[in-house]
Tab-separated table of C-alpha atoms and ligand atoms in Angstrom:
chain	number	residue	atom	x	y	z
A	1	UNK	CA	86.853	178.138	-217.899
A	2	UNK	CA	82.737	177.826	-217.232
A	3	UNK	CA	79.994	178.505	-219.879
A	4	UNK	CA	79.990	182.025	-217.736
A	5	UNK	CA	82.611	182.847	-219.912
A	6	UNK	CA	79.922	182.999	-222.804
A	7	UNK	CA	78.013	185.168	-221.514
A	8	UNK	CA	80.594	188.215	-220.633
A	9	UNK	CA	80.024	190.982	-223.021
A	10	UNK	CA	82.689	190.508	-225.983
A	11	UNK	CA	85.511	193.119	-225.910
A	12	UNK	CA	87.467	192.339	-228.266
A	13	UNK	CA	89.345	194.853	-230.188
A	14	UNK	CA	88.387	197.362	-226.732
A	15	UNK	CA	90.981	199.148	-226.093
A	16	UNK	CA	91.918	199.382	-222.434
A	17	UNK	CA	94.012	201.944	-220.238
A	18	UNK	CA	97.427	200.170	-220.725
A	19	UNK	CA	96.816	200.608	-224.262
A	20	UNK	CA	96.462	204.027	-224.403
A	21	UNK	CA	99.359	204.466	-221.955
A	22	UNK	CA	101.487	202.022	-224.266
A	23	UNK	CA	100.852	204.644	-226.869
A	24	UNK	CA	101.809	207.489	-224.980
A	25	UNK	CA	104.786	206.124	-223.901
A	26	UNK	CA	105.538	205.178	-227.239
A	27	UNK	CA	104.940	208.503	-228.685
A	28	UNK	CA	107.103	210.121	-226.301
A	29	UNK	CA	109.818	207.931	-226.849
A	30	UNK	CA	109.702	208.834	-230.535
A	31	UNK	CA	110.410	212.363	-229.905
A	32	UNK	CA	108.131	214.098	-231.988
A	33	UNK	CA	105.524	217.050	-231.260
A	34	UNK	CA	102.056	215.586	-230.588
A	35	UNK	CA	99.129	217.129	-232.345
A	36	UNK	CA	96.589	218.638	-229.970
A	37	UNK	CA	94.219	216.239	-231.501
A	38	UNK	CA	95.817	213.249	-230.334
A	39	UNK	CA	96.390	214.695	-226.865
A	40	UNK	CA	92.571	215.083	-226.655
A	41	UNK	CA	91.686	211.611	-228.048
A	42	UNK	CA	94.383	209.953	-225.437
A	43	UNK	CA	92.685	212.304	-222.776
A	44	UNK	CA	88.695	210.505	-223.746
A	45	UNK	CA	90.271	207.405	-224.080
A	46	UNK	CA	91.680	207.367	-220.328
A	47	UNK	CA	89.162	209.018	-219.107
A	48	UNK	CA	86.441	206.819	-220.034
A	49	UNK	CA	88.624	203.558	-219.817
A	50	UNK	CA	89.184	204.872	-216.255
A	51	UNK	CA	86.612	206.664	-215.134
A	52	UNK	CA	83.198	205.629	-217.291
A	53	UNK	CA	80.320	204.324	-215.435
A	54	UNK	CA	81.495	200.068	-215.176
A	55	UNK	CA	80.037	197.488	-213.286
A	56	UNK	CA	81.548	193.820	-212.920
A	57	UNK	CA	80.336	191.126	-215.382
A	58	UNK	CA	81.380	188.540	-212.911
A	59	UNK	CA	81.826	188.340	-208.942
A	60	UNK	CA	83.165	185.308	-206.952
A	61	UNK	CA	84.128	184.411	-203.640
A	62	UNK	CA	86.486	182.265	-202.001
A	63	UNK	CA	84.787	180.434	-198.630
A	64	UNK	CA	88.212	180.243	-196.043
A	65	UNK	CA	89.954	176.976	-196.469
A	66	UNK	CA	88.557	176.527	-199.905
A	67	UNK	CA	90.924	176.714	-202.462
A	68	UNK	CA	88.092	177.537	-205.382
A	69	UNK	CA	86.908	180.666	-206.222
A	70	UNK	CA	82.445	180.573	-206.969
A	71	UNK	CA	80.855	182.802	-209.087
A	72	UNK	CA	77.864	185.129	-206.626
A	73	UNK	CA	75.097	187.009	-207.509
A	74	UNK	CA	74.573	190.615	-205.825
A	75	UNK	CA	72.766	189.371	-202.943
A	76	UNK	CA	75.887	186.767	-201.977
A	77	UNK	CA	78.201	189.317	-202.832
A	78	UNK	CA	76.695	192.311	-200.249
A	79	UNK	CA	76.757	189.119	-197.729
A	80	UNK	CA	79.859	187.787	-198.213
A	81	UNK	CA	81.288	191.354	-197.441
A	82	UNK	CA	79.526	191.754	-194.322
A	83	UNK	CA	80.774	188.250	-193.277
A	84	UNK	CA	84.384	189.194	-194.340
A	85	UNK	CA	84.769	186.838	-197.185
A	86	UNK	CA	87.349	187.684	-199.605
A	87	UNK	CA	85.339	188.469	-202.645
A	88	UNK	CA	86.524	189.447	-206.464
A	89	UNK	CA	84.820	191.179	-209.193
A	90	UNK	CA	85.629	191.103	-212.848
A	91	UNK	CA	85.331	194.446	-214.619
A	92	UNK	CA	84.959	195.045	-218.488
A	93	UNK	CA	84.839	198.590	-220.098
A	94	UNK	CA	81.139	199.259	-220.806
A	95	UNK	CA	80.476	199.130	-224.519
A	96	UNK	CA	80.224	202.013	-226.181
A	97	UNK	CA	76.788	203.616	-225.897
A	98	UNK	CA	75.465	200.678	-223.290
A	99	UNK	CA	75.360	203.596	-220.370
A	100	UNK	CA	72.906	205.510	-222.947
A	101	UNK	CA	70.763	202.501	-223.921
A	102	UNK	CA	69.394	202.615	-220.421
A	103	UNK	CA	66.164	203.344	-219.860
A	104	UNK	CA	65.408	203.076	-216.019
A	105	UNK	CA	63.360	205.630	-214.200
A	106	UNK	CA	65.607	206.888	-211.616
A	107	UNK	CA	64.500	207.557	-208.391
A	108	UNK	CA	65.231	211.619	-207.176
A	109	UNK	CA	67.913	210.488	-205.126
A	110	UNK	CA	69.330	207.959	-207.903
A	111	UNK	CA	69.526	205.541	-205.501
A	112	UNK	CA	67.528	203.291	-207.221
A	113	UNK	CA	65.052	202.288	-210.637
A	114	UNK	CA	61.099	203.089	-209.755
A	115	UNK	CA	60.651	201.118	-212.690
A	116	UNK	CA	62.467	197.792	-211.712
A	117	UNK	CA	64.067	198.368	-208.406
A	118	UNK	CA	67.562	197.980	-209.700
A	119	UNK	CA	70.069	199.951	-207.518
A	120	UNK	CA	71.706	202.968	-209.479
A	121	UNK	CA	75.301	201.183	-209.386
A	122	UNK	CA	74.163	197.782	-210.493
A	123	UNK	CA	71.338	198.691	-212.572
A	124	UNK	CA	70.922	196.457	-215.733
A	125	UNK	CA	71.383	197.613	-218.922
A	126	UNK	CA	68.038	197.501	-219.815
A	127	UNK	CA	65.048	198.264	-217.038
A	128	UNK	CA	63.029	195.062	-217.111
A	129	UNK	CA	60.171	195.582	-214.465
A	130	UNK	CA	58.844	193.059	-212.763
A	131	UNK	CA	55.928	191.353	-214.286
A	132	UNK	CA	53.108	190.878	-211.534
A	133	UNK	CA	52.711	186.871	-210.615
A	134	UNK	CA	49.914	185.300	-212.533
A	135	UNK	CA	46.808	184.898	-210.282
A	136	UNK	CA	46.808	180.894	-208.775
A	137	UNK	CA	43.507	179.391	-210.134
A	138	UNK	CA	42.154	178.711	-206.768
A	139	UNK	CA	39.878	175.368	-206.842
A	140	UNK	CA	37.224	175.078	-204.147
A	141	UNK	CA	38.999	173.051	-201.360
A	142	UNK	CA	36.534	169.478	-201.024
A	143	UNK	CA	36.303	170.406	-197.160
A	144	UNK	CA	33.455	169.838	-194.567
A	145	UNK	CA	34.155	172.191	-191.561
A	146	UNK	CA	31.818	169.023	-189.599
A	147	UNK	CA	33.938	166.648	-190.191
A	148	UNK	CA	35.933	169.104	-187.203
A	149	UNK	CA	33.108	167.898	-185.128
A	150	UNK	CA	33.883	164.351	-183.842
A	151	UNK	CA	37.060	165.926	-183.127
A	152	UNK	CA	35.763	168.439	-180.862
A	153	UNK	CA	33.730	166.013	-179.191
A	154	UNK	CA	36.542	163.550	-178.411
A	155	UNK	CA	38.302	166.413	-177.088
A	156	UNK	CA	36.133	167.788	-174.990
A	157	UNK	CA	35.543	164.174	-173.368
A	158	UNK	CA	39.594	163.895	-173.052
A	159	UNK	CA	39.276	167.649	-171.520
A	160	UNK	CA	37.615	166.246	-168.809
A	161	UNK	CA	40.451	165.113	-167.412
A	162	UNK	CA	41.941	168.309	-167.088
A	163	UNK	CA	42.081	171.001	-164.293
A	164	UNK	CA	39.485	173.378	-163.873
A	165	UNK	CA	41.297	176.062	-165.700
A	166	UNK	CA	42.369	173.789	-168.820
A	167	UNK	CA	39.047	172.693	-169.118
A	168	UNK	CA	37.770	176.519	-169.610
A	169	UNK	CA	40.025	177.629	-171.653
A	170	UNK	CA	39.336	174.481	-174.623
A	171	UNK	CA	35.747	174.840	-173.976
A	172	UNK	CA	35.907	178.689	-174.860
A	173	UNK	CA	38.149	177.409	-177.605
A	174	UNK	CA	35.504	175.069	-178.755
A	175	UNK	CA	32.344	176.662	-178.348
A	176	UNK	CA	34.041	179.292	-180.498
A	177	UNK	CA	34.713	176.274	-183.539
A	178	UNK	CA	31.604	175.132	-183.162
A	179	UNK	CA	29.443	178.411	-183.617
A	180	UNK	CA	32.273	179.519	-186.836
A	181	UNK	CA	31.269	175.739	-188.007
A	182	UNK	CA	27.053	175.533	-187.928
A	183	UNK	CA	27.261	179.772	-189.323
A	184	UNK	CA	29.532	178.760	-192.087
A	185	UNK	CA	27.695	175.453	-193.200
A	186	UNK	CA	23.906	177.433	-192.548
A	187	UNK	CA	25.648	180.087	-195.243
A	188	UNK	CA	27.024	177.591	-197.499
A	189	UNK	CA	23.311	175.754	-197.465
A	190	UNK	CA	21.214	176.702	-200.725
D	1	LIG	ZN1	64.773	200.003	-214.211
């Protein structure tokens, strides 16, 4: 299929539910008395093929009428459910010990990382907090604020035109400009 294929943990050699059940079925063909040993292992082995902590590798959805199935992130796949898409997630068993490796700071209702933000059931292996964004170099802007000026003037001249009321309103509206414009260029004066 894709290059996603790559990138899905390797589980090779895993074994899964229906190969523990294969076994069982298997054994009790045979006949024989079980050890209490084996009972217990087949017992882990369901129970955390079944019931570990797993979360999909992949998730897709199909858009109605489209015969393809498109690989989501979390955000599309939350959406897609509200909207009713048909949706499909691909589950692996979690490798042994990944659950452990975790080191997110859970919040007190485990809802969610402090750390990173990730939510409890979809965390990331690993908590990788945001870094903050680098500062933009900000470079001084090559502005005069009286260059606004003509401007002003050529609409004040068009204002007069205007009804009564207009014409207040843009002449509060410039007045205003103009006063921001001479105090900023007095400041900016050596
Ligand atoms: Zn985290």
């Amino acid at each position: 299929m894709s290059k996603d294929c790559n990138t899905a943990p390797s589980v090779e050699g895993m074994p899964v539910a229906s190969d523990t059940l294969r076994t069982m079925r298997d054994a009790a063909r045979a006949g024989y008395p079980i050890p209490a040993h084996l009972v217990g292992e087949w017992f882990r082995a369901l129970r955390d093929q079944l019931f570990a902590d797993q979360r999909p590798v992949r998730l897709e959805q199909n858009d109605p009428g489209s015969p393809y199935w498109i690989q989501i992130d979390e955000r599309q796949w939350h959406h897609a459910l509200r909207r009713r898409i048909n949706v499909r997630a691909l589950y692996l068993h979690p490798l042994p010990g990944e659950r452990r490796r975790q080191n997110h700071k859970w919040s007190p209702d485990r809802t969610h990382c402090t750390a990173c933000n990730d939510p409890f059931e979809w965390a990331e292996p690993y908590c990788v907090p945001p870094q903050p964004p680098e500062p933009m170099s900000t470079k001084p802007q090559p502005f005069n604020p009286r260059w606004v000026l003509p401007i002003l003037d050529r609409l004040e001249l068009a204002m007069r035109r205007e009804s009564k009321q207009e014409r207040e309103k843009w002449n509060r509206e410039t007045n205003l400009i103009r006063r921001s414009i001479e105090e900023n260029t007095r400041e900016a004066q050596p």
